[in-house]
Amino acid sequence: MISFELDGTAVEAASGETLWQVAQRRGIAIPHLCYAPQPGYRPDGNCRACMVEIAGERVLAPACLRRPTEGMKVSTQSDRAVFARRMVMELLVADQPPRAGAHDPDSEFWRWAERIDVTESRFPAARRWAPDTSHIAMSVNLDACIQCGLCVRACREVQVNDVIGMAYRNAAAKPVFDFDDPMGESTCVACGECVQACPTGALMPAALLDDAQQRIHYADRSVDSLCPYCGVGCQVTYHVKQDRILHVDGRDGPANRRRLCVKGRFGYDYVTHPHRLTVPLIRREGVPKRADDRVDPANPWTHFREASWEEALDRAGAGFARIRAAHGRGALAGFGSAKGSNEEAYLFQKLVRLGFGNNNVDHCTRLCHASSVAALMEGLNSGAVTAPFAAALDADVIFIIGANPSVNHPVAATFIKNAVKRGAKLIVADPRGQALSRLATHALRFTPGTDVALINALLHTIIAEGLYDRQYIEGYTEGFEALRERIAGFPPERMAEVCGVPAETLREVARLYATSRAAILFWGMGISQHVHGTDNARCLIALALITGQIGRTGTGLHPLRGQNNVQGASDAGLIPMVFPDYQPVDDPKVHAWFEAFWQAELDDRRGLTVVEIMRAVHAGTIRGMYVEGENPAMSDPDLNHARTALAELEHLVVQDLFLTETAFHADVVLPASAFAEKTGTFTNTDRRVQLARPVVPMPGDARQDWWIIQKIARRLGLEWNYAGPAEIFAEMAASMPALANITWERLEREGAVTYPVDAPDKPGNEIIFGSGFPTASGRARIVPADVAPPDELPDSDFDMVLSTGRVLEHWHTGSMTRRSVALDELEPEAIAFLAPRELARRGLHAGAMISVETRRGAIEIKIRADRDVAPNMIFIPFCYAEAAANLLTNPALDPVGKIPEFKFCAARIRPLASPLYHRS
Amino acid sequence: MLEQKGAEDFGDGSTADGVSQPTEFGFDAQSEAEIAEHIKKYPPGKQASAVLPLLYIVQGQMRRQTGSAWVPRVAMDAVAARLGMAPIRVYEVATFYLMFNTSPIGRHHLQICRTTPCWLRGSDAIEAACREVTGITGWHETSADGLFTLSEVECLGACVNAPVLQIDDDMYEDLDHDSTVRLLEAFRRGEKPKPGSVTGRLTSAPEGGPTTLTTLQNQGPPPEPAPPLPAE
């Protein structure tokens, strides 16, 4: 502690504390503009609004930068300091538009100006810049800019997007986007961090301003909740005006530290889209179901009629009861949702198991990380990450394979970028290039589908060169000898021919990973969505285990989860093989426990998975389905097949926000609650259980999902009477050892708790498996894998490789993001990404329309040139209903994880003659 | 009303608005050789320190290849890639320093120093002469024949030879109206007059020869060098 004198009072400062922080702590307000006391922002000391006087020093000092020393005498209120601060403000006020005409009269700047009573200036104004309204979501009005550089720090140091810079010099200095481009035409990824940081209103959410660029909207209340999109689990504050979300700020949550991405910050308005379902719908008599039928979501009345809740629920429940009675308990299935809360997921799987009488309950985890979870369960007996993504900050080496975090987990990517800036080495392995490749020490663009070859070459090098951690292997693993024998057949030289990465590079990467003090491994769908997805994950697990890069600070295995609650929905039991908390349905002890817990007879056979259920519909064994918040008519592989199956169903109940492509084929459509309308717990990719709160009321006659599920359960003879999410959570937690010591009250109090937790008053364990694993032997199992080709290789008929995924602005099947004005404006149409070289070779050009065909279907889509895509490859996001990539994808399954091979199939392209896109 | 700031306001010519940017740039052999020289001055991981020399190298290559010494955006991207920097960091540097032209200029860049010493010694007359010869009326504009671009610069550090005019990379000193006209006429004819003082004096020696220490001349042989200090 450092003792010094602040305004005549003896005070103490902790090491590293600045004068501003000590003053703040003691209730002394010192103005600050270029300093944001927020995580990730260093003080810069350029605006001089926080000057204080230090006895014995000739000049004043900026309180935001200066740290006290022993015996220092600081005066924050001396005449000289106060006069200097007022003068700084007066000089800045001179160049501002007057407060009455300010872009944001409520900005930090004007609040401080008012507080120190300097709102007018004697100085002449400088010439200023014109507004830049080129971006749909953000307005740039540099006439209010004070060049404090917070936007530059936001873009460069916090989010590490490096779009904003301070260009020109002296009086002409100003923040610019790229090369002084209009914001909307720059490489800006619209994370909005600069808008959140700007203290003057020079950068603002466009939604707050009128055409004259003056703020006309002010929130009348604010609600702390979460972001509805990916698995990162950002905490946000929603600002609400007249029950509509006005704008969004990042909160200081443990996962996001106030950061957000474009989806979280600007993608909130889908909840009030005119397509929202506001009344229950029943299919009109005599409207046939056709696989290729389409319904206008704005006008469902061609196929549906309005119904009362009573009638719709009766119809929904009676349909299930009828099929169950006529065809037995195996004839029904349910798809739950990874977008809903833990409580909804728990209730839904319980409904299927008790009401339908079988275990045919699955959800989209089957399509994203089923193989990763299968491999993790097999190896570690735990399906979750071993360390949070922020552990990257403590790592020396970060290895990312088959994932594109800056697009799919943008806020997680910021922490990885922070780590690289701090000096960590980054390895990126992916057939496609990506934004992170630029920061990587090794960017391996390997041949698609050769993941096992690549990782086996790394394992081979580590074992051959003795770089493995013998002590760790002996202490905590089993199966190393088998791996050692098997891996001998995979030397880097041979694997280089398979995966296209030079042997020496493979060796360098292996050495880098194995010998670093702390290395962490991230993977995504590029690993899991293959017929050898489980093998891919097994290899990665082996990599971490034999090098002991697990269970310590800065190490671990982290499969990045794609949806906001895919971790929680899996935990809660939306999986056909397991009850809540991954307890096998066919384990007699577990089965008996749950029969007692739920006081019901349960099926002890594993249920069917997503793709298997569709096949069973075709086969006629499954006749009725309940789909809650999922859209298999867009997300399943080989959609023609999946949509035919949906159309063949005798009884389909869809519960959703919109009339999705799946709902086109429904008998009953139930209007559900959006994320922003519900209370519930959600578990992020870090195993962090967080509480969401209702922000706005539900539209029309929409209802809470848990309420709808309960009503249907009651119509299937279950006497459920839950009062709400808190009660459901309590029951769920009682069946899940992982949730021990996490209570609803604790979540209300703390907002976020990471499982596992040792005691009610102890924080959760962020990094697990420091000393052994929850397996029978206490050891992790190393499982070797052989190289296997993808299911469908290119040939002379279909000569290219098709891969699918996401774009930054759109999420999952696009049902939400394509109904967000800003997001759809930023990425408005279906596009296929191809390498410029490939385009040149084929005489095609960006903007042209092509037909992409596989053995399963064809779509028409516009070309975008992208150097990140390998030649001979096509990348198509699967979010576009008008050109659904999954009409093309291959439903071949990984034998263990039952995940389809979305990342690889054979395809061909054909130019379409279109006068609109004719080359001039 | 608000007004867009353009190059005219600040005379830095650094706006990219309306500039026809090339779509490709590659370093030529001479540039590559110069780059190698500069990059090796810095320890590994600190190559970004070479950003200023590299921007000069780009500008020189553009002069050789196009006759206009400027730094296109695509070349800044090439510099960024070569030095492992984010492109925005290079843009910041290039727009900060007036020595880098971020839009095309004429064949010769006339840079008039208008800081106090040159101004007191007649830089107004230099400016007038430049405008007469080139027909340029504003700042950072290019003459109709494409030969000259006229800029105003801050102190060039040659006050003892004021007033001065920098043409491309060379200093022309001790100018007045008429000598400036003659100088520019020579450039117009394609000649390259010798840089330095146009009055013929040696660097900044007094006009008409030395005026101090004259009595030390021809005073016998120089004194013996002092004996070395005794060893401690």
JSON list of N, CA, C and O in Angstrom, two decimals, chain A residues 127-131 143 156 162-169 171-172 174 176 178-179 181 438, chain B residues 2-5 9-10 12 14-16 73 76 85-86 88-89 91-92 95-98 102:
[
{"chain": "A", "resi": 127, "resn": "ARG", "atom": "N", "xyz": [-13.56, 24.74, -38.09]},
{"chain": "A", "resi": 127, "resn": "ARG", "atom": "CA", "xyz": [-14.39, 24.10, -39.10]},
{"chain": "A", "resi": 127, "resn": "ARG", "atom": "C", "xyz": [-14.49, 22.61, -38.77]},
{"chain": "A", "resi": 127, "resn": "ARG", "atom": "O", "xyz": [-13.53, 22.01, -38.31]},
{"chain": "A", "resi": 128, "resn": "ARG", "atom": "N", "xyz": [-15.62, 22.05, -39.02]},
{"chain": "A", "resi": 128, "resn": "ARG", "atom": "CA", "xyz": [-15.83, 20.66, -38.61]},
{"chain": "A", "resi": 128, "resn": "ARG", "atom": "C", "xyz": [-16.25, 19.80, -39.79]},
{"chain": "A", "resi": 128, "resn": "ARG", "atom": "O", "xyz": [-16.39, 20.29, -40.90]},
{"chain": "A", "resi": 129, "resn": "TRP", "atom": "N", "xyz": [-16.49, 18.53, -39.50]},
{"chain": "A", "resi": 129, "resn": "TRP", "atom": "CA", "xyz": [-16.74, 17.56, -40.56]},
{"chain": "A", "resi": 129, "resn": "TRP", "atom": "C", "xyz": [-18.24, 17.30, -40.75]},
{"chain": "A", "resi": 129, "resn": "TRP", "atom": "O", "xyz": [-19.02, 17.46, -39.82]},
{"chain": "A", "resi": 130, "resn": "ALA", "atom": "N", "xyz": [-18.59, 16.87, -41.93]},
{"chain": "A", "resi": 130, "resn": "ALA", "atom": "CA", "xyz": [-19.99, 16.57, -42.25]},
{"chain": "A", "resi": 130, "resn": "ALA", "atom": "C", "xyz": [-20.38, 15.21, -41.69]},
{"chain": "A", "resi": 130, "resn": "ALA", "atom": "O", "xyz": [-19.52, 14.37, -41.45]},
{"chain": "A", "resi": 131, "resn": "PRO", "atom": "N", "xyz": [-21.67, 14.97, -41.47]},
{"chain": "A", "resi": 131, "resn": "PRO", "atom": "CA", "xyz": [-22.09, 13.68, -40.93]},
{"chain": "A", "resi": 131, "resn": "PRO", "atom": "C", "xyz": [-21.80, 12.54, -41.91]},
{"chain": "A", "resi": 131, "resn": "PRO", "atom": "O", "xyz": [-21.79, 12.75, -43.12]},
{"chain": "A", "resi": 143, "resn": "ASP", "atom": "N", "xyz": [-18.38, 16.30, -35.99]},
{"chain": "A", "resi": 143, "resn": "ASP", "atom": "CA", "xyz": [-18.38, 17.66, -35.46]},
{"chain": "A", "resi": 143, "resn": "ASP", "atom": "C", "xyz": [-18.44, 17.65, -33.93]},
{"chain": "A", "resi": 143, "resn": "ASP", "atom": "O", "xyz": [-18.10, 18.64, -33.29]},
{"chain": "A", "resi": 156, "resn": "ARG", "atom": "N", "xyz": [-8.87, -1.00, -31.73]},
{"chain": "A", "resi": 156, "resn": "ARG", "atom": "CA", "xyz": [-7.52, -1.54, -31.89]},
{"chain": "A", "resi": 156, "resn": "ARG", "atom": "C", "xyz": [-7.10, -2.41, -30.72]},
{"chain": "A", "resi": 156, "resn": "ARG", "atom": "O", "xyz": [-6.52, -3.47, -30.90]},
{"chain": "A", "resi": 162, "resn": "ASP", "atom": "N", "xyz": [-8.86, -3.29, -35.74]},
{"chain": "A", "resi": 162, "resn": "ASP", "atom": "CA", "xyz": [-7.93, -2.45, -36.51]},
{"chain": "A", "resi": 162, "resn": "ASP", "atom": "C", "xyz": [-8.58, -1.81, -37.72]},
{"chain": "A", "resi": 162, "resn": "ASP", "atom": "O", "xyz": [-8.04, -1.86, -38.82]},
{"chain": "A", "resi": 163, "resn": "VAL", "atom": "N", "xyz": [-9.75, -1.25, -37.53]},
{"chain": "A", "resi": 163, "resn": "VAL", "atom": "CA", "xyz": [-10.41, -0.52, -38.62]},
{"chain": "A", "resi": 163, "resn": "VAL", "atom": "C", "xyz": [-10.26, 0.98, -38.40]},
{"chain": "A", "resi": 163, "resn": "VAL", "atom": "O", "xyz": [-9.98, 1.73, -39.32]},
{"chain": "A", "resi": 164, "resn": "ILE", "atom": "N", "xyz": [-10.43, 1.42, -37.14]},
{"chain": "A", "resi": 164, "resn": "ILE", "atom": "CA", "xyz": [-10.36, 2.84, -36.84]},
{"chain": "A", "resi": 164, "resn": "ILE", "atom": "C", "xyz": [-8.92, 3.24, -36.55]},
{"chain": "A", "resi": 164, "resn": "ILE", "atom": "O", "xyz": [-8.19, 2.53, -35.86]},
{"chain": "A", "resi": 165, "resn": "GLY", "atom": "N", "xyz": [-8.53, 4.39, -37.08]},
{"chain": "A", "resi": 165, "resn": "GLY", "atom": "CA", "xyz": [-7.23, 4.95, -36.76]},
{"chain": "A", "resi": 165, "resn": "GLY", "atom": "C", "xyz": [-7.38, 6.46, -36.60]},
{"chain": "A", "resi": 165, "resn": "GLY", "atom": "O", "xyz": [-8.40, 7.04, -36.97]},
{"chain": "A", "resi": 166, "resn": "MET", "atom": "N", "xyz": [-6.36, 7.08, -36.04]},
{"chain": "A", "resi": 166, "resn": "MET", "atom": "CA", "xyz": [-6.37, 8.55, -35.93]},
{"chain": "A", "resi": 166, "resn": "MET", "atom": "C", "xyz": [-5.49, 9.06, -37.07]},
{"chain": "A", "resi": 166, "resn": "MET", "atom": "O", "xyz": [-4.27, 8.89, -37.04]},
{"chain": "A", "resi": 167, "resn": "ALA", "atom": "N", "xyz": [-6.11, 9.66, -38.07]},
{"chain": "A", "resi": 167, "resn": "ALA", "atom": "CA", "xyz": [-5.36, 10.06, -39.27]},
{"chain": "A", "resi": 167, "resn": "ALA", "atom": "C", "xyz": [-5.15, 11.56, -39.29]},
{"chain": "A", "resi": 167, "resn": "ALA", "atom": "O", "xyz": [-5.73, 12.31, -38.50]},
{"chain": "A", "resi": 168, "resn": "TYR", "atom": "N", "xyz": [-4.33, 12.00, -40.22]},
{"chain": "A", "resi": 168, "resn": "TYR", "atom": "CA", "xyz": [-4.00, 13.42, -40.40]},
{"chain": "A", "resi": 168, "resn": "TYR", "atom": "C", "xyz": [-3.31, 13.94, -39.15]},
{"chain": "A", "resi": 168, "resn": "TYR", "atom": "O", "xyz": [-2.90, 13.19, -38.27]},
{"chain": "A", "resi": 169, "resn": "ARG", "atom": "N", "xyz": [-3.20, 15.26, -39.05]},
{"chain": "A", "resi": 169, "resn": "ARG", "atom": "CA", "xyz": [-2.41, 15.80, -37.94]},
{"chain": "A", "resi": 169, "resn": "ARG", "atom": "C", "xyz": [-2.98, 17.12, -37.47]},
{"chain": "A", "resi": 169, "resn": "ARG", "atom": "O", "xyz": [-3.77, 17.77, -38.15]},
{"chain": "A", "resi": 171, "resn": "ALA", "atom": "N", "xyz": [-4.82, 20.18, -36.18]},
{"chain": "A", "resi": 171, "resn": "ALA", "atom": "CA", "xyz": [-6.24, 20.52, -36.17]},
{"chain": "A", "resi": 171, "resn": "ALA", "atom": "C", "xyz": [-7.05, 19.62, -37.08]},
{"chain": "A", "resi": 171, "resn": "ALA", "atom": "O", "xyz": [-8.24, 19.48, -36.93]},
{"chain": "A", "resi": 172, "resn": "ALA", "atom": "N", "xyz": [-6.39, 19.01, -38.06]},
{"chain": "A", "resi": 172, "resn": "ALA", "atom": "CA", "xyz": [-7.11, 18.17, -39.00]},
{"chain": "A", "resi": 172, "resn": "ALA", "atom": "C", "xyz": [-7.20, 16.72, -38.54]},
{"chain": "A", "resi": 172, "resn": "ALA", "atom": "O", "xyz": [-7.84, 15.90, -39.19]},
{"chain": "A", "resi": 174, "resn": "LYS", "atom": "N", "xyz": [-8.31, 13.35, -37.12]},
{"chain": "A", "resi": 174, "resn": "LYS", "atom": "CA", "xyz": [-9.64, 12.83, -36.84]},
{"chain": "A", "resi": 174, "resn": "LYS", "atom": "C", "xyz": [-9.63, 11.31, -36.94]},
{"chain": "A", "resi": 174, "resn": "LYS", "atom": "O", "xyz": [-8.79, 10.73, -37.62]},
{"chain": "A", "resi": 176, "resn": "VAL", "atom": "N", "xyz": [-10.58, 7.89, -38.40]},
{"chain": "A", "resi": 176, "resn": "VAL", "atom": "CA", "xyz": [-11.04, 7.46, -39.73]},
{"chain": "A", "resi": 176, "resn": "VAL", "atom": "C", "xyz": [-11.28, 5.96, -39.73]},
{"chain": "A", "resi": 176, "resn": "VAL", "atom": "O", "xyz": [-10.73, 5.22, -38.91]},
{"chain": "A", "resi": 178, "resn": "ASP", "atom": "N", "xyz": [-10.65, 2.78, -41.93]},
{"chain": "A", "resi": 178, "resn": "ASP", "atom": "CA", "xyz": [-9.71, 2.43, -43.00]},
{"chain": "A", "resi": 178, "resn": "ASP", "atom": "C", "xyz": [-9.06, 3.69, -43.54]},
{"chain": "A", "resi": 178, "resn": "ASP", "atom": "O", "xyz": [-8.61, 4.53, -42.78]},
{"chain": "A", "resi": 179, "resn": "PHE", "atom": "N", "xyz": [-9.13, 3.84, -44.86]},
{"chain": "A", "resi": 179, "resn": "PHE", "atom": "CA", "xyz": [-8.42, 4.97, -45.45]},
{"chain": "A", "resi": 179, "resn": "PHE", "atom": "C", "xyz": [-9.36, 6.15, -45.60]},
{"chain": "A", "resi": 179, "resn": "PHE", "atom": "O", "xyz": [-9.59, 6.65, -46.71]},
{"chain": "A", "resi": 181, "resn": "ASP", "atom": "N", "xyz": [-12.53, 6.08, -45.28]},
{"chain": "A", "resi": 181, "resn": "ASP", "atom": "CA", "xyz": [-13.69, 5.65, -46.05]},
{"chain": "A", "resi": 181, "resn": "ASP", "atom": "C", "xyz": [-14.94, 5.94, -45.24]},
{"chain": "A", "resi": 181, "resn": "ASP", "atom": "O", "xyz": [-14.90, 6.03, -44.02]},
{"chain": "A", "resi": 438, "resn": "ARG", "atom": "N", "xyz": [-4.30, -13.66, -40.05]},
{"chain": "A", "resi": 438, "resn": "ARG", "atom": "CA", "xyz": [-3.34, -12.57, -40.15]},
{"chain": "A", "resi": 438, "resn": "ARG", "atom": "C", "xyz": [-2.49, -12.45, -38.88]},
{"chain": "A", "resi": 438, "resn": "ARG", "atom": "O", "xyz": [-1.34, -12.01, -38.93]},
{"chain": "B", "resi": 2, "resn": "LEU", "atom": "N", "xyz": [-22.38, 22.60, -41.80]},
{"chain": "B", "resi": 2, "resn": "LEU", "atom": "CA", "xyz": [-21.21, 21.75, -41.73]},
{"chain": "B", "resi": 2, "resn": "LEU", "atom": "C", "xyz": [-20.57, 21.64, -43.11]},
{"chain": "B", "resi": 2, "resn": "LEU", "atom": "O", "xyz": [-21.23, 21.71, -44.12]},
{"chain": "B", "resi": 3, "resn": "GLU", "atom": "N", "xyz": [-19.31, 21.45, -43.10]},
{"chain": "B", "resi": 3, "resn": "GLU", "atom": "CA", "xyz": [-18.63, 21.36, -44.38]},
{"chain": "B", "resi": 3, "resn": "GLU", "atom": "C", "xyz": [-17.59, 20.25, -44.33]},
{"chain": "B", "resi": 3, "resn": "GLU", "atom": "O", "xyz": [-16.90, 20.08, -43.34]},
{"chain": "B", "resi": 4, "resn": "GLN", "atom": "N", "xyz": [-17.53, 19.50, -45.39]},
{"chain": "B", "resi": 4, "resn": "GLN", "atom": "CA", "xyz": [-16.54, 18.42, -45.45]},
{"chain": "B", "resi": 4, "resn": "GLN", "atom": "C", "xyz": [-15.15, 19.02, -45.53]},
{"chain": "B", "resi": 4, "resn": "GLN", "atom": "O", "xyz": [-14.89, 19.89, -46.34]},
{"chain": "B", "resi": 5, "resn": "LYS", "atom": "N", "xyz": [-14.29, 18.51, -44.67]},
{"chain": "B", "resi": 5, "resn": "LYS", "atom": "CA", "xyz": [-12.90, 18.97, -44.74]},
{"chain": "B", "resi": 5, "resn": "LYS", "atom": "C", "xyz": [-12.22, 18.35, -45.95]},
{"chain": "B", "resi": 5, "resn": "LYS", "atom": "O", "xyz": [-12.27, 17.16, -46.16]},
{"chain": "B", "resi": 9, "resn": "ASP", "atom": "N", "xyz": [-8.38, 22.78, -47.14]},
{"chain": "B", "resi": 9, "resn": "ASP", "atom": "CA", "xyz": [-8.43, 23.41, -45.83]},
{"chain": "B", "resi": 9, "resn": "ASP", "atom": "C", "xyz": [-7.10, 23.37, -45.11]},
{"chain": "B", "resi": 9, "resn": "ASP", "atom": "O", "xyz": [-6.71, 24.30, -44.44]},
{"chain": "B", "resi": 10, "resn": "PHE", "atom": "N", "xyz": [-6.41, 22.26, -45.23]},
{"chain": "B", "resi": 10, "resn": "PHE", "atom": "CA", "xyz": [-5.22, 22.10, -44.41]},
{"chain": "B", "resi": 10, "resn": "PHE", "atom": "C", "xyz": [-3.95, 21.91, -45.24]},
{"chain": "B", "resi": 10, "resn": "PHE", "atom": "O", "xyz": [-2.87, 21.82, -44.70]},
{"chain": "B", "resi": 12, "resn": "ASP", "atom": "N", "xyz": [-2.70, 19.54, -46.70]},
{"chain": "B", "resi": 12, "resn": "ASP", "atom": "CA", "xyz": [-1.87, 18.35, -46.55]},
{"chain": "B", "resi": 12, "resn": "ASP", "atom": "C", "xyz": [-2.07, 17.37, -47.69]},
{"chain": "B", "resi": 12, "resn": "ASP", "atom": "O", "xyz": [-1.35, 16.39, -47.81]},
{"chain": "B", "resi": 14, "resn": "SER", "atom": "N", "xyz": [-3.91, 15.07, -48.14]},
{"chain": "B", "resi": 14, "resn": "SER", "atom": "CA", "xyz": [-3.91, 13.68, -47.76]},
{"chain": "B", "resi": 14, "resn": "SER", "atom": "C", "xyz": [-5.30, 13.04, -47.81]},
{"chain": "B", "resi": 14, "resn": "SER", "atom": "O", "xyz": [-5.50, 11.98, -47.26]},
{"chain": "B", "resi": 15, "resn": "THR", "atom": "N", "xyz": [-6.22, 13.67, -48.46]},
{"chain": "B", "resi": 15, "resn": "THR", "atom": "CA", "xyz": [-7.50, 13.01, -48.56]},
{"chain": "B", "resi": 15, "resn": "THR", "atom": "C", "xyz": [-7.50, 12.05, -49.73]},
{"chain": "B", "resi": 15, "resn": "THR", "atom": "O", "xyz": [-6.87, 12.29, -50.76]},
{"chain": "B", "resi": 16, "resn": "ALA", "atom": "N", "xyz": [-8.18, 10.95, -49.55]},
{"chain": "B", "resi": 16, "resn": "ALA", "atom": "CA", "xyz": [-8.21, 9.95, -50.60]},
{"chain": "B", "resi": 16, "resn": "ALA", "atom": "C", "xyz": [-9.44, 10.12, -51.48]},
{"chain": "B", "resi": 16, "resn": "ALA", "atom": "O", "xyz": [-9.63, 9.39, -52.43]},
{"chain": "B", "resi": 73, "resn": "ARG", "atom": "N", "xyz": [-3.06, 3.48, -51.95]},
{"chain": "B", "resi": 73, "resn": "ARG", "atom": "CA", "xyz": [-3.56, 2.71, -50.81]},
{"chain": "B", "resi": 73, "resn": "ARG", "atom": "C", "xyz": [-3.10, 1.25, -50.89]},
{"chain": "B", "resi": 73, "resn": "ARG", "atom": "O", "xyz": [-2.72, 0.64, -49.89]},
{"chain": "B", "resi": 76, "resn": "MET", "atom": "N", "xyz": [0.23, 0.89, -49.54]},
{"chain": "B", "resi": 76, "resn": "MET", "atom": "CA", "xyz": [0.26, 0.90, -48.07]},
{"chain": "B", "resi": 76, "resn": "MET", "atom": "C", "xyz": [-0.11, -0.48, -47.52]},
{"chain": "B", "resi": 76, "resn": "MET", "atom": "O", "xyz": [0.45, -0.95, -46.53]},
{"chain": "B", "resi": 85, "resn": "MET", "atom": "N", "xyz": [1.96, -5.35, -40.01]},
{"chain": "B", "resi": 85, "resn": "MET", "atom": "CA", "xyz": [1.16, -4.34, -39.29]},
{"chain": "B", "resi": 85, "resn": "MET", "atom": "C", "xyz": [-0.27, -4.39, -39.81]},
{"chain": "B", "resi": 85, "resn": "MET", "atom": "O", "xyz": [-0.52, -4.82, -40.94]},
{"chain": "B", "resi": 86, "resn": "ALA", "atom": "N", "xyz": [-1.21, -3.89, -39.00]},
{"chain": "B", "resi": 86, "resn": "ALA", "atom": "CA", "xyz": [-2.55, -3.70, -39.50]},
{"chain": "B", "resi": 86, "resn": "ALA", "atom": "C", "xyz": [-2.50, -2.55, -40.51]},
{"chain": "B", "resi": 86, "resn": "ALA", "atom": "O", "xyz": [-1.82, -1.55, -40.26]},
{"chain": "B", "resi": 88, "resn": "ILE", "atom": "N", "xyz": [-4.36, -0.13, -41.10]},
{"chain": "B", "resi": 88, "resn": "ILE", "atom": "CA", "xyz": [-4.73, 1.18, -40.56]},
{"chain": "B", "resi": 88, "resn": "ILE", "atom": "C", "xyz": [-3.54, 1.87, -39.92]},
{"chain": "B", "resi": 88, "resn": "ILE", "atom": "O", "xyz": [-3.42, 3.09, -39.95]},
{"chain": "B", "resi": 89, "resn": "ARG", "atom": "N", "xyz": [-2.61, 1.08, -39.37]},
{"chain": "B", "resi": 89, "resn": "ARG", "atom": "CA", "xyz": [-1.43, 1.70, -38.74]},
{"chain": "B", "resi": 89, "resn": "ARG", "atom": "C", "xyz": [-0.56, 2.39, -39.79]},
{"chain": "B", "resi": 89, "resn": "ARG", "atom": "O", "xyz": [0.07, 3.41, -39.51]},
{"chain": "B", "resi": 91, "resn": "TYR", "atom": "N", "xyz": [-1.81, 3.59, -42.66]},
{"chain": "B", "resi": 91, "resn": "TYR", "atom": "CA", "xyz": [-2.58, 4.76, -43.14]},
{"chain": "B", "resi": 91, "resn": "TYR", "atom": "C", "xyz": [-2.37, 5.94, -42.19]},
{"chain": "B", "resi": 91, "resn": "TYR", "atom": "O", "xyz": [-2.26, 7.09, -42.61]},
{"chain": "B", "resi": 92, "resn": "GLU", "atom": "N", "xyz": [-2.36, 5.63, -40.90]},
{"chain": "B", "resi": 92, "resn": "GLU", "atom": "CA", "xyz": [-2.17, 6.70, -39.91]},
{"chain": "B", "resi": 92, "resn": "GLU", "atom": "C", "xyz": [-0.85, 7.44, -40.14]},
{"chain": "B", "resi": 92, "resn": "GLU", "atom": "O", "xyz": [-0.80, 8.67, -40.15]},
{"chain": "B", "resi": 95, "resn": "THR", "atom": "N", "xyz": [-0.81, 9.47, -43.49]},
{"chain": "B", "resi": 95, "resn": "THR", "atom": "CA", "xyz": [-1.61, 10.70, -43.51]},
{"chain": "B", "resi": 95, "resn": "THR", "atom": "C", "xyz": [-1.06, 11.73, -42.54]},
{"chain": "B", "resi": 95, "resn": "THR", "atom": "O", "xyz": [-1.35, 12.92, -42.67]},
{"chain": "B", "resi": 96, "resn": "PHE", "atom": "N", "xyz": [-0.28, 11.27, -41.56]},
{"chain": "B", "resi": 96, "resn": "PHE", "atom": "CA", "xyz": [0.27, 12.21, -40.58]},
{"chain": "B", "resi": 96, "resn": "PHE", "atom": "C", "xyz": [1.39, 13.04, -41.19]},
{"chain": "B", "resi": 96, "resn": "PHE", "atom": "O", "xyz": [1.46, 14.25, -41.03]},
{"chain": "B", "resi": 97, "resn": "TYR", "atom": "N", "xyz": [2.29, 12.38, -41.91]},
{"chain": "B", "resi": 97, "resn": "TYR", "atom": "CA", "xyz": [3.47, 13.07, -42.45]},
{"chain": "B", "resi": 97, "resn": "TYR", "atom": "C", "xyz": [3.14, 13.70, -43.80]},
{"chain": "B", "resi": 97, "resn": "TYR", "atom": "O", "xyz": [2.68, 13.03, -44.71]},
{"chain": "B", "resi": 98, "resn": "LEU", "atom": "N", "xyz": [3.41, 15.01, -43.91]},
{"chain": "B", "resi": 98, "resn": "LEU", "atom": "CA", "xyz": [3.12, 15.72, -45.15]},
{"chain": "B", "resi": 98, "resn": "LEU", "atom": "C", "xyz": [4.03, 15.29, -46.28]},
{"chain": "B", "resi": 98, "resn": "LEU", "atom": "O", "xyz": [3.79, 15.57, -47.44]},
{"chain": "B", "resi": 102, "resn": "THR", "atom": "N", "xyz": [-0.60, 11.16, -50.66]},
{"chain": "B", "resi": 102, "resn": "THR", "atom": "CA", "xyz": [-1.55, 10.06, -50.75]},
{"chain": "B", "resi": 102, "resn": "THR", "atom": "C", "xyz": [-2.47, 10.20, -51.96]},
{"chain": "B", "resi": 102, "resn": "THR", "atom": "O", "xyz": [-3.41, 9.44, -52.10]}
]
